[in-house]
Every structure is written in C-alpha cells, then in structure tokens.
mmCIF file of C-alpha atoms and ligand atoms in Angstrom:
data_model
loop_
_atom_site.group_PDB
_atom_site.id
_atom_site.type_symbol
_atom_site.label_atom_id
_atom_site.label_comp_id
_atom_site.label_asym_id
_atom_site.label_seq_id
_atom_site.Cartn_x
_atom_site.Cartn_y
_atom_site.Cartn_z
ATOM 1 C CA MET K 188 132.505 17.210 2.849
ATOM 2 C CA LYS K 189 129.217 15.804 4.155
ATOM 3 C CA SER K 190 127.239 17.652 1.508
ATOM 4 C CA GLU K 191 129.560 16.373 -1.255
ATOM 5 C CA ILE K 192 129.164 12.796 -0.032
ATOM 6 C CA LEU K 193 125.424 13.325 0.130
ATOM 7 C CA ALA K 194 125.442 14.695 -3.407
ATOM 8 C CA ALA K 195 127.481 11.692 -4.638
ATOM 9 C CA LEU K 196 125.033 9.256 -3.018
ATOM 10 C CA ARG K 197 122.079 11.083 -4.530
ATOM 11 C CA GLU K 198 123.568 11.129 -8.029
ATOM 12 C CA THR K 199 123.045 7.401 -8.435
ATOM 13 C CA ASP K 200 120.221 4.953 -7.880
ATOM 14 C CA GLY K 201 122.796 2.272 -7.144
ATOM 15 C CA TYR K 202 125.719 1.960 -4.757
ATOM 16 C CA VAL K 203 128.801 4.103 -4.279
ATOM 17 C CA SER K 204 131.769 2.286 -2.837
ATOM 18 C CA GLY K 205 133.666 3.657 0.152
ATOM 19 C CA GLN K 206 136.819 3.501 -1.976
ATOM 20 C CA GLU K 207 135.254 5.671 -4.687
ATOM 21 C CA LEU K 208 134.249 8.278 -2.093
ATOM 22 C CA CYS K 209 137.751 8.267 -0.554
ATOM 23 C CA GLU K 210 139.363 8.825 -3.928
ATOM 24 C CA LYS K 211 136.863 11.423 -5.078
ATOM 25 C CA PHE K 212 137.281 13.604 -2.004
ATOM 26 C CA GLY K 213 140.863 12.667 -1.075
ATOM 27 C CA VAL K 214 139.945 11.533 2.445
ATOM 28 C CA SER K 215 140.425 8.381 4.520
ATOM 29 C CA ARG K 216 137.931 5.523 4.795
ATOM 30 C CA THR K 217 137.388 6.466 8.445
ATOM 31 C CA ALA K 218 136.489 10.008 7.456
ATOM 32 C CA VAL K 219 133.917 8.706 4.962
ATOM 33 C CA TRP K 220 132.526 6.301 7.556
ATOM 34 C CA LYS K 221 132.249 9.123 10.093
ATOM 35 C CA ALA K 222 130.455 11.392 7.639
ATOM 36 C CA ILE K 223 128.017 8.592 6.736
ATOM 37 C CA ASN K 224 127.308 7.998 10.429
ATOM 38 C CA GLN K 225 126.635 11.678 10.993
ATOM 39 C CA LEU K 226 124.232 11.700 8.072
ATOM 40 C CA LYS K 227 122.434 8.680 9.545
ATOM 41 C CA LYS K 228 122.123 10.490 12.858
ATOM 42 C CA GLU K 229 120.544 13.435 11.065
ATOM 43 C CA GLY K 230 117.873 11.091 9.686
ATOM 44 C CA TYR K 231 119.199 9.980 6.298
ATOM 45 C CA GLU K 232 118.594 6.252 5.806
ATOM 46 C CA ILE K 233 121.790 4.890 4.287
ATOM 47 C CA GLU K 234 122.365 1.231 3.640
ATOM 48 C CA ALA K 235 125.915 -0.207 3.638
ATOM 49 C CA VAL K 236 126.425 -3.465 1.748
ATOM 50 C CA THR K 237 129.719 -5.348 1.783
ATOM 51 C CA ASN K 238 131.517 -5.281 -1.566
ATOM 52 C CA ARG K 239 129.014 -2.855 -3.058
ATOM 53 C CA GLY K 240 129.129 0.250 -0.903
ATOM 54 C CA TYR K 241 126.630 2.827 0.272
ATOM 55 C CA HIS K 242 123.136 3.425 -1.005
ATOM 56 C CA ILE K 243 120.692 6.103 0.084
ATOM 57 C CA LEU K 244 117.219 4.784 0.930
ATOM 58 C CA SER K 245 115.437 7.880 2.173
ATOM 59 C CA VAL K 246 116.040 11.527 2.883
ATOM 60 C CA PRO K 247 114.467 13.347 5.847
ATOM 61 C CA ASP K 248 112.566 16.600 5.360
ATOM 62 C CA LEU K 249 115.508 18.447 6.756
ATOM 63 C CA LEU K 250 116.707 21.966 6.129
ATOM 64 C CA SER K 251 120.432 22.220 6.670
ATOM 65 C CA GLU K 252 123.293 23.734 4.728
ATOM 66 C CA ASN K 253 124.406 20.184 3.789
ATOM 67 C CA GLU K 254 120.995 19.209 2.537
ATOM 68 C CA LEU K 255 120.485 22.429 0.583
ATOM 69 C CA ASN K 256 123.971 22.423 -0.921
ATOM 70 C CA SER K 257 123.804 18.767 -1.909
ATOM 71 C CA ILE K 258 120.801 19.353 -4.183
ATOM 72 C CA ARG K 259 121.720 22.800 -5.458
ATOM 73 C CA ARG K 260 121.379 23.149 -9.225
ATOM 74 C CA THR K 261 120.988 26.939 -9.513
ATOM 75 C CA LYS K 262 123.502 29.150 -11.277
ATOM 76 C CA TRP K 263 123.842 31.913 -8.688
ATOM 77 C CA ALA K 264 120.854 31.991 -6.338
ATOM 78 C CA GLY K 265 121.960 30.350 -3.108
ATOM 79 C CA SER K 266 125.655 30.512 -4.060
ATOM 80 C CA LYS K 267 126.173 30.983 -0.331
ATOM 81 C CA ILE K 268 123.588 29.519 2.038
ATOM 82 C CA TYR K 269 123.119 30.437 5.697
ATOM 83 C CA TYR K 270 120.826 28.061 7.556
ATOM 84 C CA TYR K 271 119.453 28.602 11.102
ATOM 85 C CA ASP K 272 117.136 26.481 13.229
ATOM 86 C CA VAL K 273 115.566 29.680 14.467
ATOM 87 C CA LEU K 274 115.786 33.361 13.527
ATOM 88 C CA ASP K 275 113.761 36.412 14.396
ATOM 89 C CA SER K 276 113.190 36.968 10.674
ATOM 90 C CA THR K 277 115.120 35.844 7.599
ATOM 91 C CA ASN K 278 114.661 39.320 6.093
ATOM 92 C CA VAL K 279 116.261 40.955 9.130
ATOM 93 C CA LYS K 280 119.195 38.522 8.966
ATOM 94 C CA ALA K 281 119.640 39.001 5.217
ATOM 95 C CA ASN K 282 119.646 42.766 5.724
ATOM 96 C CA HIS K 283 122.439 42.507 8.300
ATOM 97 C CA LEU K 284 124.430 40.190 6.062
ATOM 98 C CA ALA K 285 124.000 42.598 3.152
ATOM 99 C CA GLU K 286 125.315 45.466 5.238
ATOM 100 C CA GLU K 287 128.285 43.342 6.272
ATOM 101 C CA GLY K 288 129.172 42.773 2.618
ATOM 102 C CA ALA K 289 127.437 39.484 1.765
ATOM 103 C CA GLU K 290 127.323 38.745 -1.963
ATOM 104 C CA HIS K 291 124.558 38.848 -4.554
ATOM 105 C CA GLY K 292 122.824 35.451 -4.423
ATOM 106 C CA THR K 293 123.280 34.851 -0.693
ATOM 107 C CA LEU K 294 120.360 32.857 0.699
ATOM 108 C CA VAL K 295 119.162 32.809 4.315
ATOM 109 C CA VAL K 296 116.939 29.912 5.393
ATOM 110 C CA ALA K 297 115.355 29.222 8.779
ATOM 111 C CA ASP K 298 113.287 26.337 10.112
ATOM 112 C CA ARG K 299 111.340 28.680 12.370
ATOM 113 C CA GLN K 300 110.920 32.441 12.769
ATOM 114 C CA GLU K 301 110.123 34.181 16.012
ATOM 115 C CA ALA K 302 109.153 37.464 14.403
ATOM 116 C CA GLY K 303 108.236 36.576 10.819
ATOM 117 C CA ARG K 304 106.803 39.580 9.020
ATOM 118 C CA GLY K 305 104.282 40.330 6.305
ATOM 119 C CA ARG K 306 103.661 43.637 4.587
ATOM 120 C CA ARG K 307 103.281 46.779 6.685
ATOM 121 C CA GLY K 308 104.576 45.152 9.838
ATOM 122 C CA ARG K 309 101.969 42.386 9.971
ATOM 123 C CA SER K 310 103.174 39.102 11.404
ATOM 124 C CA TRP K 311 103.828 35.856 9.519
ATOM 125 C CA ASN K 312 103.069 32.598 11.323
ATOM 126 C CA SER K 313 106.312 30.556 11.161
ATOM 127 C CA PRO K 314 106.259 27.352 13.268
ATOM 128 C CA ALA K 315 109.133 24.829 13.297
ATOM 129 C CA HIS K 316 109.499 21.854 10.892
ATOM 130 C CA THR K 317 106.547 22.866 8.741
ATOM 131 C CA GLY K 318 107.352 25.730 6.446
ATOM 132 C CA ILE K 319 109.921 27.423 4.310
ATOM 133 C CA PHE K 320 111.171 30.785 5.545
ATOM 134 C CA MET K 321 113.875 32.174 3.338
ATOM 135 C CA THR K 322 115.323 35.375 1.972
ATOM 136 C CA LEU K 323 117.454 35.932 -1.103
ATOM 137 C CA LEU K 324 119.856 38.853 -1.252
ATOM 138 C CA LEU K 325 120.250 40.683 -4.544
ATOM 139 C CA LYS K 326 122.932 43.249 -5.198
ATOM 140 C CA PRO K 327 122.128 44.059 -8.790
ATOM 141 C CA GLU K 328 124.406 46.536 -10.501
ATOM 142 C CA ASN K 329 121.848 47.872 -12.892
ATOM 143 C CA ILE K 330 118.363 47.945 -11.414
ATOM 144 C CA LEU K 331 116.763 51.317 -10.861
ATOM 145 C CA PRO K 332 115.071 51.736 -7.457
ATOM 146 C CA ASN K 333 111.770 52.409 -9.229
ATOM 147 C CA ASN K 334 111.842 48.993 -10.837
ATOM 148 C CA ALA K 335 112.595 46.950 -7.721
ATOM 149 C CA SER K 336 109.014 46.476 -6.543
ATOM 150 C CA MET K 337 108.324 44.417 -9.670
ATOM 151 C CA LEU K 338 110.596 41.727 -8.245
ATOM 152 C CA THR K 339 107.806 40.732 -5.859
ATOM 153 C CA LEU K 340 105.746 39.708 -8.875
ATOM 154 C CA VAL K 341 108.751 37.961 -10.435
ATOM 155 C CA ALA K 342 109.180 35.944 -7.235
ATOM 156 C CA ALA K 343 105.453 35.172 -7.018
ATOM 157 C CA LEU K 344 105.511 33.669 -10.490
ATOM 158 C CA ALA K 345 108.607 31.627 -9.623
ATOM 159 C CA VAL K 346 106.866 30.223 -6.521
ATOM 160 C CA ALA K 347 103.710 29.341 -8.481
ATOM 161 C CA ARG K 348 105.816 27.482 -11.052
ATOM 162 C CA ALA K 349 107.870 25.681 -8.394
ATOM 163 C CA VAL K 350 104.820 24.616 -6.360
ATOM 164 C CA LYS K 351 103.318 23.091 -9.512
ATOM 165 C CA ARG K 352 106.581 21.332 -10.396
ATOM 166 C CA VAL K 353 107.188 19.830 -6.972
ATOM 167 C CA SER K 354 103.649 19.125 -5.722
ATOM 168 C CA GLY K 355 101.480 19.185 -8.846
ATOM 169 C CA LEU K 356 99.234 21.851 -7.267
ATOM 170 C CA GLU K 357 97.882 24.606 -9.489
ATOM 171 C CA SER K 358 98.074 27.872 -7.611
ATOM 172 C CA GLY K 359 96.889 31.369 -8.193
ATOM 173 C CA ILE K 360 98.550 34.677 -7.407
ATOM 174 C CA LYS K 361 96.631 37.205 -5.349
ATOM 175 C CA TRP K 362 98.185 40.382 -6.673
ATOM 176 C CA PRO K 363 100.815 41.371 -5.897
ATOM 177 C CA ASN K 364 102.462 39.079 -3.378
ATOM 178 C CA ASP K 365 100.440 36.087 -2.210
ATOM 179 C CA ILE K 366 100.175 32.602 -3.652
ATOM 180 C CA VAL K 367 96.784 31.002 -3.077
ATOM 181 C CA VAL K 368 95.257 27.573 -3.508
ATOM 182 C CA ASN K 369 91.487 27.133 -3.280
ATOM 183 C CA GLY K 370 91.096 30.693 -2.045
ATOM 184 C CA LYS K 371 93.598 30.386 0.800
ATOM 185 C CA LYS K 372 97.153 31.582 1.129
ATOM 186 C CA ILE K 373 100.055 29.105 0.945
ATOM 187 C CA CYS K 374 102.780 31.678 0.448
ATOM 188 C CA GLY K 375 103.557 35.310 1.117
ATOM 189 C CA ILE K 376 106.393 37.403 -0.280
ATOM 190 C CA LEU K 377 107.969 40.466 1.267
ATOM 191 C CA THR K 378 110.447 42.444 -0.833
ATOM 192 C CA GLU K 379 112.517 45.141 0.851
ATOM 193 C CA MET K 380 115.120 47.481 -0.526
ATOM 194 C CA SER K 381 117.964 49.644 0.632
ATOM 195 C CA ALA K 382 118.546 52.397 -1.915
ATOM 196 C CA GLN K 383 119.551 55.933 -2.682
ATOM 197 C CA ILE K 384 117.550 58.048 -5.102
ATOM 198 C CA ASP K 385 119.093 56.533 -8.203
ATOM 199 C CA TYR K 386 121.057 53.587 -6.881
ATOM 200 C CA VAL K 387 120.064 50.290 -5.305
ATOM 201 C CA ASN K 388 122.336 49.126 -2.486
ATOM 202 C CA HIS K 389 120.551 45.828 -2.116
ATOM 203 C CA ILE K 390 117.171 44.145 -2.438
ATOM 204 C CA ILE K 391 115.967 41.278 -0.295
ATOM 205 C CA ILE K 392 113.193 38.939 -1.286
ATOM 206 C CA GLY K 393 111.600 37.118 1.649
ATOM 207 C CA ILE K 394 109.401 34.121 0.940
ATOM 208 C CA GLY K 395 107.301 32.148 3.423
ATOM 209 C CA ILE K 396 105.645 28.945 2.197
ATOM 210 C CA ASN K 397 103.297 26.734 4.223
ATOM 211 C CA VAL K 398 104.387 23.206 3.406
ATOM 212 C CA GLN K 399 103.658 20.546 6.054
ATOM 213 C CA ASN K 400 101.195 22.499 8.246
ATOM 214 C CA GLU K 401 98.208 20.449 9.383
ATOM 215 C CA GLU K 402 96.487 23.350 11.111
ATOM 216 C CA PHE K 403 96.704 27.096 11.627
ATOM 217 C CA PRO K 404 95.978 29.465 14.515
ATOM 218 C CA GLU K 405 92.361 30.570 14.862
ATOM 219 C CA GLU K 406 92.957 34.090 13.543
ATOM 220 C CA ILE K 407 94.277 32.961 10.153
ATOM 221 C CA LYS K 408 92.723 29.544 9.617
ATOM 222 C CA ASP K 409 90.056 30.798 7.236
ATOM 223 C CA ARG K 410 92.663 32.294 4.910
ATOM 224 C CA ALA K 411 95.767 30.092 5.313
ATOM 225 C CA THR K 412 96.488 26.655 3.921
ATOM 226 C CA SER K 413 99.492 24.433 3.164
ATOM 227 C CA ILE K 414 100.780 22.228 0.388
ATOM 228 C CA TYR K 415 100.079 19.178 2.573
ATOM 229 C CA LEU K 416 96.503 20.223 3.326
ATOM 230 C CA GLU K 417 95.758 20.886 -0.339
ATOM 231 C CA SER K 418 97.578 17.992 -2.002
ATOM 232 C CA GLY K 419 97.865 15.349 0.726
ATOM 233 C CA LYS K 420 101.542 15.098 -0.229
ATOM 234 C CA ARG K 421 104.570 15.315 2.037
ATOM 235 C CA ILE K 422 107.017 17.057 -0.216
ATOM 236 C CA HIS K 423 110.625 17.791 0.707
ATOM 237 C CA ARG K 424 111.050 21.412 1.689
ATOM 238 C CA ALA K 425 114.621 21.467 0.380
ATOM 239 C CA GLU K 426 113.437 20.285 -3.065
ATOM 240 C CA LEU K 427 110.886 23.070 -3.148
ATOM 241 C CA ILE K 428 113.471 25.658 -2.116
ATOM 242 C CA GLU K 429 115.719 24.500 -4.944
ATOM 243 C CA ALA K 430 112.835 24.598 -7.439
ATOM 244 C CA VAL K 431 111.819 28.119 -6.359
ATOM 245 C CA TRP K 432 115.282 29.535 -7.007
ATOM 246 C CA GLU K 433 115.736 27.677 -10.288
ATOM 247 C CA GLU K 434 112.463 29.159 -11.503
ATOM 248 C CA PHE K 435 113.374 32.526 -10.033
ATOM 249 C CA GLU K 436 116.637 32.612 -11.983
ATOM 250 C CA ASP K 437 114.714 32.020 -15.192
ATOM 251 C CA CYS K 438 112.064 34.670 -14.421
ATOM 252 C CA TYR K 439 114.734 37.121 -13.241
ATOM 253 C CA GLU K 440 116.607 36.768 -16.531
ATOM 254 C CA HIS K 441 113.435 37.713 -18.417
ATOM 255 C CA PHE K 442 112.895 40.630 -16.056
ATOM 256 C CA MET K 443 116.455 41.921 -16.447
ATOM 257 C CA GLU K 444 116.265 41.858 -20.264
ATOM 258 C CA THR K 445 113.722 44.680 -20.226
ATOM 259 C CA GLN K 446 113.666 45.722 -16.540
ATOM 260 C CA ASP K 447 109.957 45.182 -16.577
ATOM 261 C CA LEU K 448 107.448 42.354 -16.755
ATOM 262 C CA SER K 449 106.742 42.460 -20.492
ATOM 263 C CA GLY K 450 108.199 38.950 -20.907
ATOM 264 C CA LEU K 451 106.291 37.549 -17.913
ATOM 265 C CA SER K 452 102.974 39.382 -17.703
ATOM 266 C CA ALA K 453 101.015 36.931 -19.884
ATOM 267 C CA GLU K 454 102.043 34.027 -17.664
ATOM 268 C CA TYR K 455 101.420 36.082 -14.514
ATOM 269 C CA ASP K 456 97.932 36.921 -15.785
ATOM 270 C CA ARG K 457 97.169 33.234 -16.284
ATOM 271 C CA HIS K 458 97.864 32.790 -12.565
ATOM 272 C CA LEU K 459 96.058 35.928 -11.443
ATOM 273 C CA ALA K 460 93.542 34.708 -8.859
ATOM 274 C CA ASN K 461 90.994 37.481 -9.380
ATOM 275 C CA ARG K 462 91.238 37.792 -13.127
ATOM 276 C CA ASN K 463 87.938 38.850 -14.687
ATOM 277 C CA ALA K 464 86.389 38.918 -11.230
ATOM 278 C CA LYS K 465 85.126 41.754 -9.108
ATOM 279 C CA VAL K 466 87.614 43.026 -6.531
ATOM 280 C CA ARG K 467 87.696 45.621 -3.822
ATOM 281 C CA VAL K 468 90.812 47.775 -3.891
ATOM 282 C CA ILE K 469 91.545 48.908 -0.366
ATOM 283 C CA ASP K 470 93.400 52.098 -1.136
ATOM 284 C CA PRO K 471 93.861 54.134 2.052
ATOM 285 C CA LYS K 472 93.069 57.280 0.084
ATOM 286 C CA GLU K 473 89.992 56.064 -1.747
ATOM 287 C CA PRO K 474 88.754 52.434 -1.747
ATOM 288 C CA PHE K 475 86.900 51.317 -4.870
ATOM 289 C CA GLU K 476 85.502 48.273 -6.640
ATOM 290 C CA GLY K 477 85.996 47.019 -10.165
ATOM 291 C CA VAL K 478 86.915 44.043 -12.327
ATOM 292 C CA ALA K 479 90.568 42.922 -12.300
ATOM 293 C CA GLN K 480 91.809 42.461 -15.860
ATOM 294 C CA GLY K 481 95.481 41.604 -15.528
ATOM 295 C CA ILE K 482 98.753 43.415 -14.933
ATOM 296 C CA THR K 483 100.674 46.000 -16.916
ATOM 297 C CA ALA K 484 104.299 45.540 -17.937
ATOM 298 C CA ARG K 485 105.198 47.548 -14.815
ATOM 299 C CA GLY K 486 103.289 45.190 -12.555
ATOM 300 C CA GLU K 487 100.322 47.434 -11.850
ATOM 301 C CA LEU K 488 96.932 45.766 -11.491
ATOM 302 C CA ILE K 489 94.480 46.842 -14.191
ATOM 303 C CA VAL K 490 91.039 47.348 -12.657
ATOM 304 C CA ASP K 491 88.051 48.486 -14.699
ATOM 305 C CA THR K 492 85.467 50.381 -12.671
ATOM 306 C CA TRP K 493 82.066 51.367 -14.063
ATOM 307 C CA GLU K 494 83.498 54.707 -15.096
ATOM 308 C CA SER K 495 87.149 54.229 -15.965
ATOM 309 C CA ARG K 496 90.212 51.996 -16.125
ATOM 310 C CA LYS K 497 92.511 52.295 -13.113
ATOM 311 C CA LEU K 498 96.080 51.146 -12.717
ATOM 312 C CA VAL K 499 96.811 50.107 -9.152
ATOM 313 C CA SER K 500 100.403 50.035 -7.945
ATOM 314 C CA SER K 501 101.338 47.999 -4.897
ATOM 315 C CA GLY K 502 102.677 50.042 -1.995
ATOM 316 C CA GLU K 503 99.893 50.689 0.441
ATOM 317 C CA VAL K 504 97.147 48.931 -1.430
ATOM 318 C CA SER K 505 95.412 45.598 -0.664
ATOM 319 C CA VAL K 506 93.088 43.773 -3.001
ATOM 320 C CA ARG K 507 90.275 41.506 -1.828
ATOM 321 C CA GLY K 508 87.660 39.426 -3.551
ATOM 322 C CA ILE K 509 84.250 40.947 -3.283
ATOM 323 C CA TYR K 510 82.943 37.981 -1.234
ATOM 324 C CA GLY K 511 86.044 37.099 0.731
ATOM 325 C CA TYR K 512 89.797 37.051 0.876
ATOM 326 C CA VAL K 513 90.402 36.137 -2.774
HETATM 327 P P1 ATP T 77 97.425 42.171 1.547
HETATM 328 O O1 ATP T 77 96.348 41.717 0.640
HETATM 329 O O2 ATP T 77 97.310 43.573 1.984
HETATM 330 O O3 ATP T 77 98.781 41.769 1.107
HETATM 331 P P2 ATP T 77 97.593 40.163 3.475
HETATM 332 O O4 ATP T 77 96.683 39.935 4.604
HETATM 333 O O5 ATP T 77 97.669 39.126 2.443
HETATM 334 O O6 ATP T 77 97.081 41.461 2.879
HETATM 335 P P3 ATP T 77 100.527 40.095 3.989
HETATM 336 O O7 ATP T 77 101.339 41.177 4.554
HETATM 337 O O8 ATP T 77 100.842 39.600 2.630
HETATM 338 O O9 ATP T 77 99.012 40.587 4.076
HETATM 339 O O10 ATP T 77 100.607 38.884 5.000
HETATM 340 C C1 ATP T 77 100.396 39.021 6.380
HETATM 341 C C2 ATP T 77 99.035 38.461 6.731
HETATM 342 O O11 ATP T 77 98.940 37.098 6.302
HETATM 343 C C3 ATP T 77 98.792 38.391 8.225
HETATM 344 O O12 ATP T 77 98.197 39.567 8.669
HETATM 345 C C4 ATP T 77 97.866 37.182 8.392
HETATM 346 O O13 ATP T 77 96.532 37.533 8.164
HETATM 347 C C5 ATP T 77 98.259 36.280 7.250
HETATM 348 N N1 ATP T 77 99.231 35.222 7.648
HETATM 349 C C6 ATP T 77 100.152 35.238 8.629
HETATM 350 N N2 ATP T 77 100.863 34.100 8.646
HETATM 351 C C7 ATP T 77 100.404 33.342 7.619
HETATM 352 C C8 ATP T 77 100.752 32.065 7.110
HETATM 353 N N3 ATP T 77 101.727 31.326 7.618
HETATM 354 N N4 ATP T 77 100.048 31.616 6.041
HETATM 355 C C9 ATP T 77 99.065 32.345 5.492
HETATM 356 N N5 ATP T 77 98.687 33.556 5.926
HETATM 357 C C10 ATP T 77 99.352 34.052 6.990
#
C-alpha cells in the first residue's frame, strides 16, 4: 500500500486528504498515518496540514520496490520488480529467477553489486548509493537465438535516449555496448542468453549506469565518468530507471517488427561515438584499423579499411579509438 500512497501523493502538486487516501485504498486512518510515517523514515519529506491533508515536498534518491513501483509508467518492463540493497550481480540473480519461472518483464535492481560483471568476465565497479545496477528478463516467444545479440544495441539506444531525457546530457554509443560522455564511459550493458539451437529460453539485459559517482578507482578513472560529474546534476536514479525501460519498450517494439535494427540503425548511427573516425578493431584473430561508418541492420559495425569494407560482429571483438578509449 505504501507505493500506492506514494503514487497518489506524487500525482498532485497539491494536498491529498487522509480521508481520500482511506477511501481510495479501503484502509483506516491509522494505517494511512503509519504508512506516511514509514515513508518519512525512509527519507521522503511529507508535510501534513490540518484540514488540507498530505503534500510531498521532496523525494530521496532511493531505490526500493515502493519507489520504483510508485513511478512506473511502462507497459510490461518491470511488471515485477525485485529490489536488493546488495547482490553479487543482478545478471546472476535474474538468471536464477528465470530458471525458477519468473515472467517476461521481471526487473532486478540492486543498490550495490559485490561481483558486478562486464563482458568476458571483466568486473564492473558497483559502489552503494551511486549507480544503477539492473537486469531485465525477457522470455520472448519468437526471437531466434541468432538475433538476440542485437538487443544489446537496442538497450544502448534506450539508455542514450533516457540519459538525454532525464539529465539533458548528449551521449554517444561506443559500439556495441557502452554509453560514453566526453570520451568516458557512463554505462555498460551485458546481454546474456540461455538458448537451444533454435529456441531462446530467456535473455537477460544487464545495465550499469554511473549516476552520482564523484570519483572512480585509479584503474578506471581515465575511462569512467558519471552523470553527476558530466552534468553537475543530482538526478533521481529511480526516474532514470523508469525512463530507460520506457525508451526500451519503444525501441524493442521497433526491433520486434523486423527482428533486426532496420528501424533503429539511423538513430543508433547518430549516437555512434566513433562514426567517421579511425578505430582499431581488436579482433583476437586479426586486429586491424579502419574508419567506422555506422552499423548494419544486423548490428554489425561497418569499418572501411584501406583495402576493403569489413563488417564486425560483436562477440569477442573490442573497438577502440586510435588515440584512446573512444
Ligand atoms: P570493450 O570495448 O571490449 O567492451 P570495455 O573495457 O568497455 O571493453 P566492458 O566489458 O564493456 O569492457 O566493461 C568492463 C570494463 O569497464 C572493465 O574492465 C573496466 O575497465 C571498465 N569499468 C568497470 N567498472 C566501470 C564503471 N563503473 N564505469 C565505467 N567503466 C567501468
């Protein structure tokens, strides 16, 4: 009920009377009063004025099921939310939940990760109260395993859109899975899949976003940044989470229409951090250099070398700017 009361308070700029809340949720005045007190303890500033009712003054940058549910506007993403103060990794948790029968659209969120992961087993720095660490579970009935890796690019575009909407920051995408601002990473995406040859059991999309960080550990500080460091703004993490999944639903619909990126590639290309610039493709088989042109409808990076056009698919490959990370 707390999240419903929170939602009712947030719906209006004015006051909501205790009576109205009692009637709306069919509970006693004491129950409403108790819920309001709990919300205050969690950090919500709520004013109570005699004869007028309750009015919300400020919302803490809190990630909780109540907070996330009270601002949820998505159609299906986050239909069930699991929040944890700490997890080893939201991808690991989402995988377990998927195996236990959790539904399409289940969202796992943590305030801190003890073993956050990047691609190929690399670690993802995930300190408390600063970032967004979340994983969405998809159980699509009609995606072919070969098409699933494109969802990383779909999610990257959704994050770029959401970051712009919530913070005003223009970001770029370092193909295929990183969101960058001023040449440094604010977000990484890790998509994993459980599948048979021709059937997807489930797909999980893990997203880590640096939001409030004021500093980073020595080993990543030259390539990591946060929304706060770049914009000077203290945005609400829950608002950004909501925006990411709203944008994701829209991008996902486009993707599902054709099961490729033909409806999204032009917009993705506009965000492509290395577009028209020289890149080094670190392919374990044969590294090479060329100019990144954009992506294909299947999400491959088009790179023109001095002798030919190459299409790079994600997997084992990393792309770097010729003079640095981007
Ligand atoms: P690639 O280009 O191959 O994807 P990457 O270095 O971007 O390389 P990812 O797997 O996407 O690799 O991310 C993991 C890497 O990101 C880590 O090895 C580390 O360098 C960096 N990293 C770890 N935590 C963070 C963070 N919170 N913010 C930004 N960068 C981070």
